[in-house]
PDB file of C-alpha atoms in Angstrom:
ATOM      1  CA  MET R   1      -1.146  10.424   3.575  1.00  0.00           C
ATOM      2  CA  GLU R   2       0.274  12.146   0.418  1.00  0.00           C
ATOM      3  CA  ILE R   3       4.186  11.370  -0.406  1.00  0.00           C
ATOM      4  CA  THR R   4       6.111  14.474  -1.234  1.00  0.00           C
ATOM      5  CA  MET R   5       9.743  14.497  -2.114  1.00  0.00           C
ATOM      6  CA  GLU R   6      10.621  15.984   1.450  1.00  0.00           C
ATOM      7  CA  LYS R   7       8.387  13.175   3.060  1.00  0.00           C
ATOM      8  CA  PHE R   8      10.163  10.504   0.974  1.00  0.00           C
ATOM      9  CA  LEU R   9      13.580  11.546   1.804  1.00  0.00           C
ATOM     10  CA  ASP R  10      12.824  12.054   5.468  1.00  0.00           C
ATOM     11  CA  GLU R  11      11.508   8.507   5.726  1.00  0.00           C
ATOM     12  CA  LEU R  12      14.350   7.014   4.015  1.00  0.00           C
ATOM     13  CA  ASN R  13      16.899   9.210   5.845  1.00  0.00           C
ATOM     14  CA  SER R  14      15.046   7.915   9.319  1.00  0.00           C
ATOM     15  CA  GLY R  15      16.402   4.439   8.593  1.00  0.00           C
ATOM     16  CA  ARG R  16      12.927   3.025   9.086  1.00  0.00           C
ATOM     17  CA  THR R  17      11.812  -0.067   7.101  1.00  0.00           C
ATOM     18  CA  VAL R  18      10.217   0.488   3.774  1.00  0.00           C
ATOM     19  CA  VAL R  19       7.498  -1.962   3.519  1.00  0.00           C
ATOM     20  CA  ALA R  20       6.965  -3.534  -0.025  1.00  0.00           C
ATOM     21  CA  GLY R  21       3.717  -2.326  -1.634  1.00  0.00           C
ATOM     22  CA  SER R  22       3.471   0.786   0.631  1.00  0.00           C
ATOM     23  CA  GLU R  23       2.699   4.288  -0.433  1.00  0.00           C
ATOM     24  CA  LEU R  24       6.268   5.070   0.161  1.00  0.00           C
ATOM     25  CA  HIS R  25       7.362   2.152  -2.017  1.00  0.00           C
ATOM     26  CA  LEU R  26       5.244   2.904  -4.827  1.00  0.00           C
ATOM     27  CA  TYR R  27       6.667   6.724  -4.714  1.00  0.00           C
ATOM     28  CA  MET R  28      10.199   5.106  -4.606  1.00  0.00           C
ATOM     29  CA  GLN R  29       9.128   3.148  -7.800  1.00  0.00           C
ATOM     30  CA  LYS R  30       7.855   6.388  -9.526  1.00  0.00           C
ATOM     31  CA  LEU R  31      11.154   8.142  -8.858  1.00  0.00           C
ATOM     32  CA  SER R  32      13.147   4.829 -10.333  1.00  0.00           C
ATOM     33  CA  GLN R  33      11.264   5.478 -13.451  1.00  0.00           C
ATOM     34  CA  GLU R  34      12.235   9.221 -13.568  1.00  0.00           C
ATOM     35  CA  ALA R  35      15.982   8.194 -12.659  1.00  0.00           C
ATOM     36  CA  LEU R  36      15.850   5.551 -15.525  1.00  0.00           C
ATOM     37  CA  LYS R  37      14.747   8.220 -17.960  1.00  0.00           C
ATOM     38  CA  ILE R  38      17.455  10.876 -17.196  1.00  0.00           C
ATOM     39  CA  THR R  39      20.269   8.065 -17.107  1.00  0.00           C
ATOM     40  CA  ALA R  40      19.077   6.899 -20.321  1.00  0.00           C
ATOM     41  CA  GLU R  41      19.534  10.333 -21.383  1.00  0.00           C
ATOM     42  CA  LEU R  42      22.918  10.990 -19.919  1.00  0.00           C
ATOM     43  CA  ASN R  43      24.089   7.404 -21.107  1.00  0.00           C
ATOM     44  CA  GLY R  44      22.772   7.530 -24.611  1.00  0.00           C
ATOM     45  CA  GLY R  45      25.387   9.590 -26.373  1.00  0.00           C
ATOM     46  CA  TYR R  46      28.296  12.199 -26.095  1.00  0.00           C
ATOM     47  CA  HIS R  47      27.440  15.238 -23.909  1.00  0.00           C
ATOM     48  CA  SER R  48      29.922  18.203 -23.090  1.00  0.00           C
ATOM     49  CA  GLU R  49      31.165  18.685 -19.439  1.00  0.00           C
ATOM     50  CA  ASP R  50      28.323  21.309 -18.943  1.00  0.00           C
ATOM     51  CA  GLU R  51      25.526  19.010 -20.394  1.00  0.00           C
ATOM     52  CA  VAL R  52      26.646  16.269 -18.075  1.00  0.00           C
ATOM     53  CA  ARG R  53      26.572  18.687 -15.180  1.00  0.00           C
ATOM     54  CA  ASP R  54      23.090  19.910 -16.161  1.00  0.00           C
ATOM     55  CA  LEU R  55      21.803  16.192 -16.625  1.00  0.00           C
ATOM     56  CA  PHE R  56      23.262  15.153 -13.262  1.00  0.00           C
ATOM     57  CA  SER R  57      21.776  18.150 -11.628  1.00  0.00           C
ATOM     58  CA  ARG R  58      18.285  17.211 -12.967  1.00  0.00           C
ATOM     59  CA  LEU R  59      18.885  13.554 -11.736  1.00  0.00           C
ATOM     60  CA  ILE R  60      19.713  14.655  -8.060  1.00  0.00           C
ATOM     61  CA  GLY R  61      17.294  17.667  -7.983  1.00  0.00           C
ATOM     62  CA  ARG R  62      19.803  20.217  -7.163  1.00  0.00           C
ATOM     63  CA  PRO R  63      22.801  21.730  -8.997  1.00  0.00           C
ATOM     64  CA  VAL R  64      26.139  20.152  -8.777  1.00  0.00           C
ATOM     65  CA  ASP R  65      29.278  22.378  -8.566  1.00  0.00           C
ATOM     66  CA  GLU R  66      30.852  23.461 -11.794  1.00  0.00           C
ATOM     67  CA  SER R  67      33.960  21.612 -10.452  1.00  0.00           C
ATOM     68  CA  PHE R  68      31.994  18.337 -10.561  1.00  0.00           C
ATOM     69  CA  GLY R  69      33.171  15.617 -13.223  1.00  0.00           C
ATOM     70  CA  LEU R  70      31.496  12.594 -14.399  1.00  0.00           C
ATOM     71  CA  PHE R  71      32.361  10.148 -17.165  1.00  0.00           C
ATOM     72  CA  PRO R  72      29.135   8.286 -18.303  1.00  0.00           C
ATOM     73  CA  PRO R  73      27.582   5.602 -18.139  1.00  0.00           C
ATOM     74  CA  PHE R  74      26.285   6.421 -14.664  1.00  0.00           C
ATOM     75  CA  TYR R  75      23.545   4.364 -13.248  1.00  0.00           C
ATOM     76  CA  THR R  76      21.092   5.060 -10.223  1.00  0.00           C
ATOM     77  CA  ASP R  77      17.628   4.026  -9.505  1.00  0.00           C
ATOM     78  CA  CYS R  78      16.689   7.088  -7.580  1.00  0.00           C
ATOM     79  CA  GLY R  79      19.172   9.973  -7.659  1.00  0.00           C
ATOM     80  CA  LYS R  80      17.332  12.232  -5.240  1.00  0.00           C
ATOM     81  CA  ASN R  81      19.292  11.117  -2.166  1.00  0.00           C
ATOM     82  CA  LEU R  82      22.792  11.971  -3.388  1.00  0.00           C
ATOM     83  CA  ARG R  83      24.769  14.812  -2.001  1.00  0.00           C
ATOM     84  CA  ILE R  84      27.942  15.871  -3.919  1.00  0.00           C
ATOM     85  CA  GLY R  85      30.726  18.135  -2.788  1.00  0.00           C
ATOM     86  CA  LYS R  86      32.960  20.162  -4.838  1.00  0.00           C
ATOM     87  CA  HIS R  87      35.808  18.690  -6.939  1.00  0.00           C
ATOM     88  CA  VAL R  88      34.144  15.415  -7.003  1.00  0.00           C
ATOM     89  CA  PHE R  89      35.000  12.975  -9.899  1.00  0.00           C
ATOM     90  CA  ILE R  90      33.002   9.846 -10.914  1.00  0.00           C
ATOM     91  CA  ASN R  91      34.550   7.528 -13.365  1.00  0.00           C
ATOM     92  CA  SER R  92      32.623   5.576 -16.049  1.00  0.00           C
ATOM     93  CA  GLY R  93      30.440   2.577 -15.105  1.00  0.00           C
ATOM     94  CA  CYS R  94      29.538   3.501 -11.559  1.00  0.00           C
ATOM     95  CA  ARG R  95      26.121   2.369 -10.052  1.00  0.00           C
ATOM     96  CA  PHE R  96      24.763   4.071  -7.092  1.00  0.00           C
ATOM     97  CA  GLN R  97      21.589   2.818  -5.187  1.00  0.00           C
ATOM     98  CA  ASP R  98      21.195   6.124  -3.134  1.00  0.00           C
ATOM     99  CA  GLN R  99      17.718   5.756  -1.748  1.00  0.00           C
ATOM    100  CA  GLY R 100      19.309   5.391   1.722  1.00  0.00           C
ATOM    101  CA  GLY R 101      21.341   8.548   1.127  1.00  0.00           C
ATOM    102  CA  ILE R 102      24.860   8.841  -0.229  1.00  0.00           C
ATOM    103  CA  THR R 103      27.344  11.825   0.441  1.00  0.00           C
ATOM    104  CA  LEU R 104      30.515  12.357  -1.179  1.00  0.00           C
ATOM    105  CA  GLY R 105      32.648  15.013   0.417  1.00  0.00           C
ATOM    106  CA  ASP R 106      34.825  17.464  -1.289  1.00  0.00           C
ATOM    107  CA  GLY R 107      37.733  16.408  -3.406  1.00  0.00           C
ATOM    108  CA  VAL R 108      36.416  12.618  -3.708  1.00  0.00           C
ATOM    109  CA  LEU R 109      37.561  10.405  -6.610  1.00  0.00           C
ATOM    110  CA  ILE R 110      35.416   7.370  -7.633  1.00  0.00           C
ATOM    111  CA  GLY R 111      36.927   4.836  -9.963  1.00  0.00           C
ATOM    112  CA  HIS R 112      35.486   2.781 -12.581  1.00  0.00           C
ATOM    113  CA  ASN R 113      32.635   0.577 -11.896  1.00  0.00           C
ATOM    114  CA  VAL R 114      32.367   1.418  -8.317  1.00  0.00           C
ATOM    115  CA  ILE R 115      28.965   0.162  -6.681  1.00  0.00           C
ATOM    116  CA  MET R 116      27.337   2.012  -3.616  1.00  0.00           C
ATOM    117  CA  ALA R 117      24.203   0.170  -2.158  1.00  0.00           C
ATOM    118  CA  THR R 118      22.246   1.967   0.532  1.00  0.00           C
ATOM    119  CA  LEU R 119      19.395  -0.592   0.694  1.00  0.00           C
ATOM    120  CA  ASN R 120      19.090  -4.087   2.263  1.00  0.00           C
ATOM    121  CA  HIS R 121      16.213  -6.634   2.582  1.00  0.00           C
ATOM    122  CA  SER R 122      14.777  -8.481   5.422  1.00  0.00           C
ATOM    123  CA  GLU R 123      16.260 -11.835   6.073  1.00  0.00           C
ATOM    124  CA  GLN R 124      12.909 -13.585   6.796  1.00  0.00           C
ATOM    125  CA  PRO R 125      11.330 -14.886   3.500  1.00  0.00           C
ATOM    126  CA  GLU R 126       7.883 -13.540   4.085  1.00  0.00           C
ATOM    127  CA  GLU R 127       9.447 -10.013   4.402  1.00  0.00           C
ATOM    128  CA  ARG R 128      12.181 -10.255   1.845  1.00  0.00           C
ATOM    129  CA  ALA R 129      10.835  -7.476  -0.261  1.00  0.00           C
ATOM    130  CA  ASN R 130      10.862  -4.933   2.547  1.00  0.00           C
ATOM    131  CA  LEU R 131      13.878  -2.403   2.274  1.00  0.00           C
ATOM    132  CA  HIS R 132      15.926  -1.173   5.058  1.00  0.00           C
ATOM    133  CA  PRO R 133      17.999   2.067   4.087  1.00  0.00           C
ATOM    134  CA  ALA R 134      21.197   2.893   5.653  1.00  0.00           C
ATOM    135  CA  PRO R 135      23.295   5.780   4.353  1.00  0.00           C
ATOM    136  CA  ILE R 136      26.897   5.728   2.874  1.00  0.00           C
ATOM    137  CA  HIS R 137      28.951   8.773   3.978  1.00  0.00           C
ATOM    138  CA  ILE R 138      32.444   9.352   1.870  1.00  0.00           C
ATOM    139  CA  GLY R 139      34.669  11.835   3.408  1.00  0.00           C
ATOM    140  CA  ARG R 140      36.583  14.559   2.041  1.00  0.00           C
ATOM    141  CA  ASN R 141      39.660  13.625  -0.273  1.00  0.00           C
ATOM    142  CA  VAL R 142      38.834   9.904  -0.412  1.00  0.00           C
ATOM    143  CA  TRP R 143      39.827   7.861  -3.394  1.00  0.00           C
ATOM    144  CA  ILE R 144      37.733   4.547  -4.118  1.00  0.00           C
ATOM    145  CA  GLY R 145      39.630   2.242  -6.571  1.00  0.00           C
ATOM    146  CA  ALA R 146      38.068   0.722  -9.551  1.00  0.00           C
ATOM    147  CA  SER R 147      35.209  -2.007  -8.949  1.00  0.00           C
ATOM    148  CA  ALA R 148      34.910  -1.457  -5.196  1.00  0.00           C
ATOM    149  CA  THR R 149      31.635  -2.237  -3.667  1.00  0.00           C
ATOM    150  CA  ILE R 150      30.518  -0.024  -0.684  1.00  0.00           C
ATOM    151  CA  LEU R 151      27.679  -1.498   1.403  1.00  0.00           C
ATOM    152  CA  PRO R 152      24.730   0.024   3.512  1.00  0.00           C
ATOM    153  CA  GLY R 153      25.634   2.038   6.524  1.00  0.00           C
ATOM    154  CA  VAL R 154      29.470   2.438   5.752  1.00  0.00           C
ATOM    155  CA  THR R 155      31.254   5.582   6.453  1.00  0.00           C
ATOM    156  CA  ILE R 156      34.699   6.248   4.832  1.00  0.00           C
ATOM    157  CA  GLY R 157      36.806   8.754   6.680  1.00  0.00           C
ATOM    158  CA  ASP R 158      38.657  11.874   5.224  1.00  0.00           C
ATOM    159  CA  GLY R 159      41.607  10.938   3.073  1.00  0.00           C
ATOM    160  CA  ALA R 160      41.158   7.315   3.132  1.00  0.00           C
ATOM    161  CA  ILE R 161      41.740   4.960   0.054  1.00  0.00           C
ATOM    162  CA  VAL R 162      39.750   1.883  -0.850  1.00  0.00           C
ATOM    163  CA  GLY R 163      41.527  -0.476  -3.062  1.00  0.00           C
ATOM    164  CA  ALA R 164      40.223  -1.623  -6.313  1.00  0.00           C
ATOM    165  CA  GLY R 165      37.711  -4.578  -6.161  1.00  0.00           C
ATOM    166  CA  ALA R 166      37.322  -4.239  -2.220  1.00  0.00           C
ATOM    167  CA  VAL R 167      34.069  -4.982  -0.602  1.00  0.00           C
ATOM    168  CA  VAL R 168      33.575  -2.496   2.241  1.00  0.00           C
ATOM    169  CA  THR R 169      31.176  -3.884   4.901  1.00  0.00           C
ATOM    170  CA  ARG R 170      32.487  -1.664   7.895  1.00  0.00           C
ATOM    171  CA  ASP R 171      33.721   1.917   8.370  1.00  0.00           C
ATOM    172  CA  VAL R 172      37.151   2.861   7.147  1.00  0.00           C
ATOM    173  CA  PRO R 173      38.844   5.355   9.540  1.00  0.00           C
ATOM    174  CA  GLU R 174      40.308   8.594   8.060  1.00  0.00           C
ATOM    175  CA  ASN R 175      43.760   8.380   6.268  1.00  0.00           C
ATOM    176  CA  MET R 176      43.792   4.826   6.190  1.00  0.00           C
ATOM    177  CA  ILE R 177      44.043   2.154   3.361  1.00  0.00           C
ATOM    178  CA  ALA R 178      41.554  -0.577   3.014  1.00  0.00           C
ATOM    179  CA  ALA R 179      41.260  -3.406   0.532  1.00  0.00           C
ATOM    180  CA  GLY R 180      40.168  -6.927   0.080  1.00  0.00           C
ATOM    181  CA  VAL R 181      37.159  -8.962   0.369  1.00  0.00           C
ATOM    182  CA  PRO R 182      35.733  -8.187   2.881  1.00  0.00           C
ATOM    183  CA  ALA R 183      37.880  -5.028   3.003  1.00  0.00           C
ATOM    184  CA  LYS R 184      40.384  -4.855   5.952  1.00  0.00           C
ATOM    185  CA  ILE R 185      42.489  -1.814   7.170  1.00  0.00           C
ATOM    186  CA  LEU R 186      45.924  -2.394   5.569  1.00  0.00           C
ATOM    187  CA  ARG R 187      47.723   0.605   7.100  1.00  0.00           C
ATOM    188  CA  PRO R 188      47.661   4.349   7.469  1.00  0.00           C
ATOM    189  CA  ILE R 189      48.700   6.674   4.489  1.00  0.00           C
ATOM    190  CA  LYS R 190      52.237   7.659   4.768  1.00  0.00           C
TER     191      LYS R 190
END
């Protein structure tokens, strides 16, 4: 079976396990090399806003809206499973592991050094290299504070706020504030 980008994304978005050493896993490693090359260019010097958008569009394989903003450096080991809405801003130092899929709704603000991880490993030592993808969905007008970590399978509802340094292991309902390690719902937005 020949792996194409469409087949790759379909498999990862299905949530099925990616077996270490499989054709799919090898294709993932090939995409990682491409992402490393593009992010090295993005992070290697000053670029105008238009140049940043062009490089980011190459990274994700589709154009971002002219309202998209990013302050490098930015890191990902895939890029092809990112969906970015309008008026999204990503601050410097963020790391997105997007193989399992990351969707950022319109108006999302991402603070410095935020990590989004969509892959997990098997618990059993003999299967530990296998990967389990699970998507992250960030709703519209969400603000994620600096150095927060969002784990696989988490959905953050529209209008929510995630506090700086939070580790989000569970869904955050819309218009709620969550913070802490692990993150807990603190209160609704007033």
